[in-house]
Amino acid sequence: MTNGKLTLEQLYRQGRKTLAQSPSIGEDAGFEALLLFQKVFHLSREELLLQGNHLPSPAQEQEYAALLEKRLAGEPLQYLLGEWEFFGYPFAVGPGVLIPRPETELLVELVLEHLSGTTAPKVLDLCSGTGCIPITIAMEHPDAVCVGVELSEEALPYFRRNLELNHCDRVTIIPGDVLHLPAHPELTGPFHVVTSNPPYIARKELSQLQKEVLREPQMALDGGDDGLLFYRRLPEIAFSLLAPGGLLAMEIGEDQGDAVAALTRQAGFQQVKVHQDPAGHDRVVTGLFLV
Ligand code: GLN
């Protein structure tokens, strides 16, 4: 150490200590401080160990301090990093779009299982956000062709960017409102699968969400008075667009299994099932369109 300045190693440790003060970060402080540190300094953990006694440039030190400050103020880690992984693929994220959640991977797994062995299946994803569902299906299935519908002008640029980021050319983006689907040749079906992770938080619960989630777009979270607004329409829409034998797969809130399963049956779906995520919470409802 020279001139009383902090070395890289000391700066990282200080960042960890700073983040640990926040109750919502707590035990993740080391992990988060390292990811933010790596974003600024482009050092692996090993390089940090080897070059730990080097001094940072003042500009980098300031950039790191600014990221820590924003994180403490409640900005989601993922927004600060600008990219987050889903199913092993990178997704551009930032203010204006919902961050892909690990529990949504269950929905993708169920769809891939259903489509295994199907040649060139057509998949429709409604309320796409970052596009993580249709893009992952297209990346994981050898020749699936997907269409994603998204209304938010703020989310659409992330969706487009994520196609480029994953060199994905089998997903078509259609801007539009899922509840009033636009007339579009790509939306006529029939589809083998319809997927959706719609907004599903009950409006009165929105204000009680973690401060990080409150930084995410309300439009991606607000499921109307009881959180079920979209589930009253999605099964009907899917029923009219699916091919016989087709699957509807929707992500749900953990207390919505019974209600969403009932709405799905009412629309005419059969073999309706509620699936649990790895934490044991009800997370996905599926139903089959059988003739
Ligand atoms: N899973 C998100 C949350 O709990 C909600 C996403 C959604 O409404 N689709 O914050």
XYZ file of C-alpha atoms and ligand atoms in Angstrom:
301
model
C 0.000 0.000 0.000
C 1.272 3.463 -0.840
C 0.072 6.985 -0.051
C -2.586 5.587 2.282
C -4.609 4.480 -0.751
C -6.590 1.258 -0.776
C -5.310 -1.678 -2.805
C -7.636 -3.697 -5.050
C -7.972 -6.407 -2.410
C -8.785 -3.849 0.298
C -11.261 -2.100 -1.954
C -13.095 -5.361 -2.663
C -13.210 -6.193 1.069
C -14.480 -2.743 1.871
C -17.223 -3.203 -0.740
C -18.222 -6.492 0.830
C -18.473 -4.845 4.242
C -20.491 -1.965 2.838
C -23.030 -4.256 1.160
C -23.308 -6.494 4.237
C -24.927 -3.541 6.052
C -28.011 -3.918 3.896
C -30.520 -6.426 5.350
C -31.763 -7.330 1.861
C -28.217 -8.267 0.756
C -26.848 -9.796 3.974
C -25.115 -13.095 3.266
C -24.862 -12.349 -0.458
C -22.566 -9.366 0.198
C -19.368 -11.219 -0.792
C -20.872 -12.590 -4.001
C -22.448 -9.271 -4.993
C -19.358 -7.204 -4.161
C -17.249 -9.567 -6.271
C -19.581 -9.370 -9.298
C -19.682 -5.568 -9.138
C -15.920 -5.480 -8.632
C -15.412 -7.694 -11.677
C -17.682 -5.488 -13.770
C -15.419 -2.504 -13.060
C -11.977 -4.123 -12.913
C -12.442 -7.087 -15.281
C -10.488 -9.383 -12.965
C -11.239 -13.028 -12.238
C -11.166 -14.174 -8.642
C -7.692 -15.646 -9.252
C -6.402 -12.419 -10.828
C -7.773 -10.492 -7.884
C -5.714 -12.728 -5.578
C -2.569 -12.272 -7.691
C -2.975 -8.551 -8.291
C -4.621 -7.759 -4.980
C -1.832 -5.431 -3.878
C -2.101 -3.264 -7.031
C -3.688 0.164 -6.792
C -6.896 0.971 -8.705
C -7.137 3.985 -11.002
C -9.140 6.806 -9.405
C -11.764 6.513 -12.159
C -12.298 2.806 -11.503
C -12.384 3.353 -7.759
C -15.103 5.956 -8.242
C -17.057 3.729 -10.593
C -17.007 0.895 -8.045
C -18.065 3.240 -5.220
C -20.952 4.529 -7.353
C -22.182 0.977 -8.069
C -22.058 0.088 -4.356
C -24.005 3.203 -3.508
C -26.720 2.427 -6.065
C -26.904 -1.175 -4.844
C -27.349 -0.008 -1.237
C -30.119 2.335 -2.382
C -32.049 -0.715 -3.681
C -31.083 -0.937 -7.360
C -31.174 -4.661 -8.288
C -27.740 -6.244 -8.708
C -28.803 -7.533 -12.123
C -29.610 -4.024 -13.401
C -26.182 -2.780 -12.274
C -24.449 -5.668 -14.019
C -26.574 -5.142 -17.155
C -26.672 -8.863 -17.894
C -28.006 -11.921 -16.093
C -27.983 -15.622 -16.825
C -31.088 -17.726 -17.406
C -30.827 -21.440 -18.242
C -27.104 -20.833 -18.882
C -27.730 -18.119 -21.501
C -26.917 -14.411 -21.109
C -29.773 -11.894 -21.055
C -29.467 -8.121 -21.197
C -31.440 -6.586 -18.326
C -31.932 -3.103 -16.929
C -34.565 -0.619 -15.801
C -37.797 -1.227 -17.703
C -37.711 -5.016 -17.942
C -38.414 -7.881 -15.510
C -35.277 -9.770 -14.460
C -35.381 -13.469 -15.438
C -35.905 -15.616 -12.317
C -34.449 -19.092 -11.790
C -37.906 -20.513 -10.976
C -39.030 -19.719 -14.545
C -36.568 -22.384 -15.736
C -39.112 -24.987 -14.575
C -41.588 -23.730 -17.192
C -38.935 -24.017 -19.912
C -38.018 -27.546 -18.789
C -41.664 -28.680 -18.937
C -42.054 -27.251 -22.435
C -38.825 -28.859 -23.694
C -39.959 -32.196 -22.306
C -43.314 -31.868 -24.097
C -41.606 -30.916 -27.373
C -38.860 -33.513 -27.316
C -39.011 -35.445 -30.573
C -41.332 -32.912 -32.266
C -39.928 -31.538 -35.525
C -40.023 -27.761 -36.085
C -42.631 -27.039 -33.392
C -44.239 -23.604 -33.227
C -44.256 -21.893 -29.842
C -46.090 -18.733 -28.836
C -44.918 -16.814 -25.747
C -47.179 -14.092 -24.353
C -45.774 -11.236 -22.173
C -42.175 -11.974 -23.191
C -40.221 -9.231 -21.354
C -36.509 -10.014 -21.915
C -37.558 -12.888 -24.166
C -35.951 -15.414 -21.850
C -38.672 -18.060 -22.385
C -38.901 -18.149 -26.214
C -35.165 -17.557 -26.702
C -34.221 -20.406 -24.354
C -36.715 -22.758 -26.016
C -35.278 -21.864 -29.444
C -31.706 -22.357 -28.174
C -32.455 -25.704 -26.518
C -34.667 -27.267 -29.192
C -32.936 -28.040 -32.499
C -35.556 -26.435 -34.740
C -38.318 -24.831 -32.685
C -39.753 -21.640 -34.143
C -40.997 -19.136 -31.558
C -43.076 -15.980 -31.538
C -42.967 -13.590 -28.565
C -45.534 -10.872 -27.867
C -44.573 -7.916 -25.658
C -46.379 -4.627 -25.090
C -43.831 -2.530 -23.200
C -41.866 -0.043 -25.297
C -39.220 -0.186 -22.597
C -38.904 -3.974 -22.604
C -38.831 -4.477 -26.390
C -35.250 -3.164 -26.888
C -34.005 -5.721 -24.329
C -35.881 -8.505 -26.135
C -34.277 -7.458 -29.463
C -30.840 -7.181 -27.868
C -31.201 -10.661 -26.371
C -31.822 -12.223 -29.777
C -28.492 -10.734 -30.925
C -26.685 -11.649 -27.735
C -27.664 -15.298 -28.191
C -27.335 -15.288 -32.020
C -30.911 -16.501 -32.070
C -32.736 -16.281 -35.403
C -35.729 -18.510 -34.673
C -37.708 -16.053 -32.542
C -40.002 -13.391 -34.016
C -40.934 -10.422 -31.833
C -44.410 -8.967 -32.146
C -45.110 -5.750 -30.273
C -48.621 -5.830 -28.878
C -51.078 -6.279 -26.044
C -51.664 -9.896 -25.119
C -55.180 -9.096 -23.901
C -56.017 -7.598 -27.324
C -53.829 -9.629 -29.645
C -53.049 -7.750 -32.849
C -54.028 -9.272 -36.194
C -50.732 -10.607 -37.493
C -49.909 -13.472 -39.865
C -47.453 -14.883 -37.280
C -50.232 -15.074 -34.682
C -52.687 -17.274 -36.520
C -51.325 -20.596 -35.276
C -51.827 -23.363 -34.821
C -49.069 -23.604 -32.190
C -47.688 -26.685 -30.470
C -47.168 -24.758 -27.235
C -48.335 -21.473 -25.707
C -46.275 -20.137 -22.793
C -46.614 -17.130 -20.519
C -45.120 -15.593 -17.396
C -47.704 -12.826 -17.047
C -47.868 -10.176 -14.324
C -49.395 -11.993 -11.344
C -48.963 -9.961 -8.168
C -52.239 -8.773 -6.587
C -52.298 -4.976 -6.779
C -52.622 -4.452 -3.024
C -49.493 -6.565 -2.468
C -47.332 -4.558 -4.853
C -46.270 -2.013 -2.245
C -45.097 -4.780 0.104
C -42.592 -6.215 -2.360
C -38.854 -6.123 -1.634
C -37.358 -2.749 -2.506
C -35.352 -4.312 -5.363
C -38.524 -5.735 -6.951
C -40.156 -2.309 -6.686
C -37.473 -1.056 -9.095
C -38.795 -3.473 -11.704
C -41.579 -2.358 -14.034
C -44.986 -2.376 -12.369
C -46.465 -3.365 -15.707
C -44.617 -6.720 -15.489
C -45.860 -7.409 -11.955
C -49.380 -5.971 -11.585
C -51.907 -8.780 -12.085
C -54.959 -6.649 -11.243
C -56.988 -6.651 -8.007
C -56.522 -10.356 -7.227
C -53.447 -11.081 -9.371
C -55.497 -13.301 -11.708
C -56.355 -10.782 -14.438
C -54.232 -12.461 -17.123
C -55.228 -16.009 -16.178
C -58.868 -15.154 -16.933
C -57.892 -14.625 -20.587
C -54.731 -16.601 -21.335
C -56.337 -20.077 -21.369
C -59.091 -18.912 -23.767
C -56.554 -17.291 -26.067
C -54.320 -20.365 -26.006
C -57.282 -22.687 -26.587
C -58.088 -20.884 -29.833
C -54.481 -20.974 -31.087
C -53.204 -24.440 -30.111
C -53.076 -27.503 -32.340
C -54.721 -30.681 -30.979
C -52.328 -32.202 -28.433
C -50.894 -28.727 -27.760
C -49.682 -27.569 -24.360
C -50.403 -24.405 -22.400
C -47.755 -23.606 -19.739
C -48.125 -20.577 -17.461
C -46.001 -19.404 -14.554
C -48.038 -18.567 -11.437
C -47.613 -17.090 -7.969
C -47.172 -19.710 -5.253
C -50.710 -19.261 -3.874
C -52.473 -19.283 -7.265
C -52.300 -22.998 -8.172
C -55.933 -23.918 -7.435
C -57.421 -20.767 -8.954
C -55.369 -20.895 -12.153
C -55.893 -24.651 -12.574
C -59.674 -24.069 -12.292
C -59.595 -21.266 -14.895
C -57.534 -23.474 -17.211
C -60.027 -26.369 -16.915
C -62.946 -23.978 -17.467
C -61.426 -22.916 -20.788
C -61.520 -26.563 -21.913
C -58.019 -27.824 -21.147
C -57.487 -31.388 -19.962
C -54.869 -33.080 -17.759
C -54.379 -29.753 -15.967
C -51.454 -29.936 -13.543
C -49.803 -27.660 -10.981
C -46.003 -28.094 -10.861
C -43.686 -27.155 -7.973
C -40.406 -25.267 -8.337
C -37.208 -26.504 -6.599
C -38.191 -24.519 -3.480
C -41.401 -26.600 -3.301
C -43.729 -23.735 -4.293
C -46.507 -24.068 -6.847
C -44.997 -22.309 -9.867
C -46.350 -23.556 -13.195
C -49.785 -24.665 -14.424
C -49.978 -26.789 -17.570
C -52.936 -28.088 -19.537
C -53.402 -30.042 -22.763
C -55.722 -29.195 -25.644
C -57.158 -32.604 -26.535
C -59.910 -33.237 -29.050
N -41.800 -13.791 -9.850
C -41.971 -12.370 -9.753
C -41.892 -11.948 -8.296
O -42.246 -12.702 -7.433
C -43.275 -11.927 -10.337
C -43.230 -12.055 -11.797
C -44.574 -11.872 -12.411
O -45.480 -11.176 -11.921
N -44.697 -12.510 -13.484
O -41.458 -10.880 -8.010
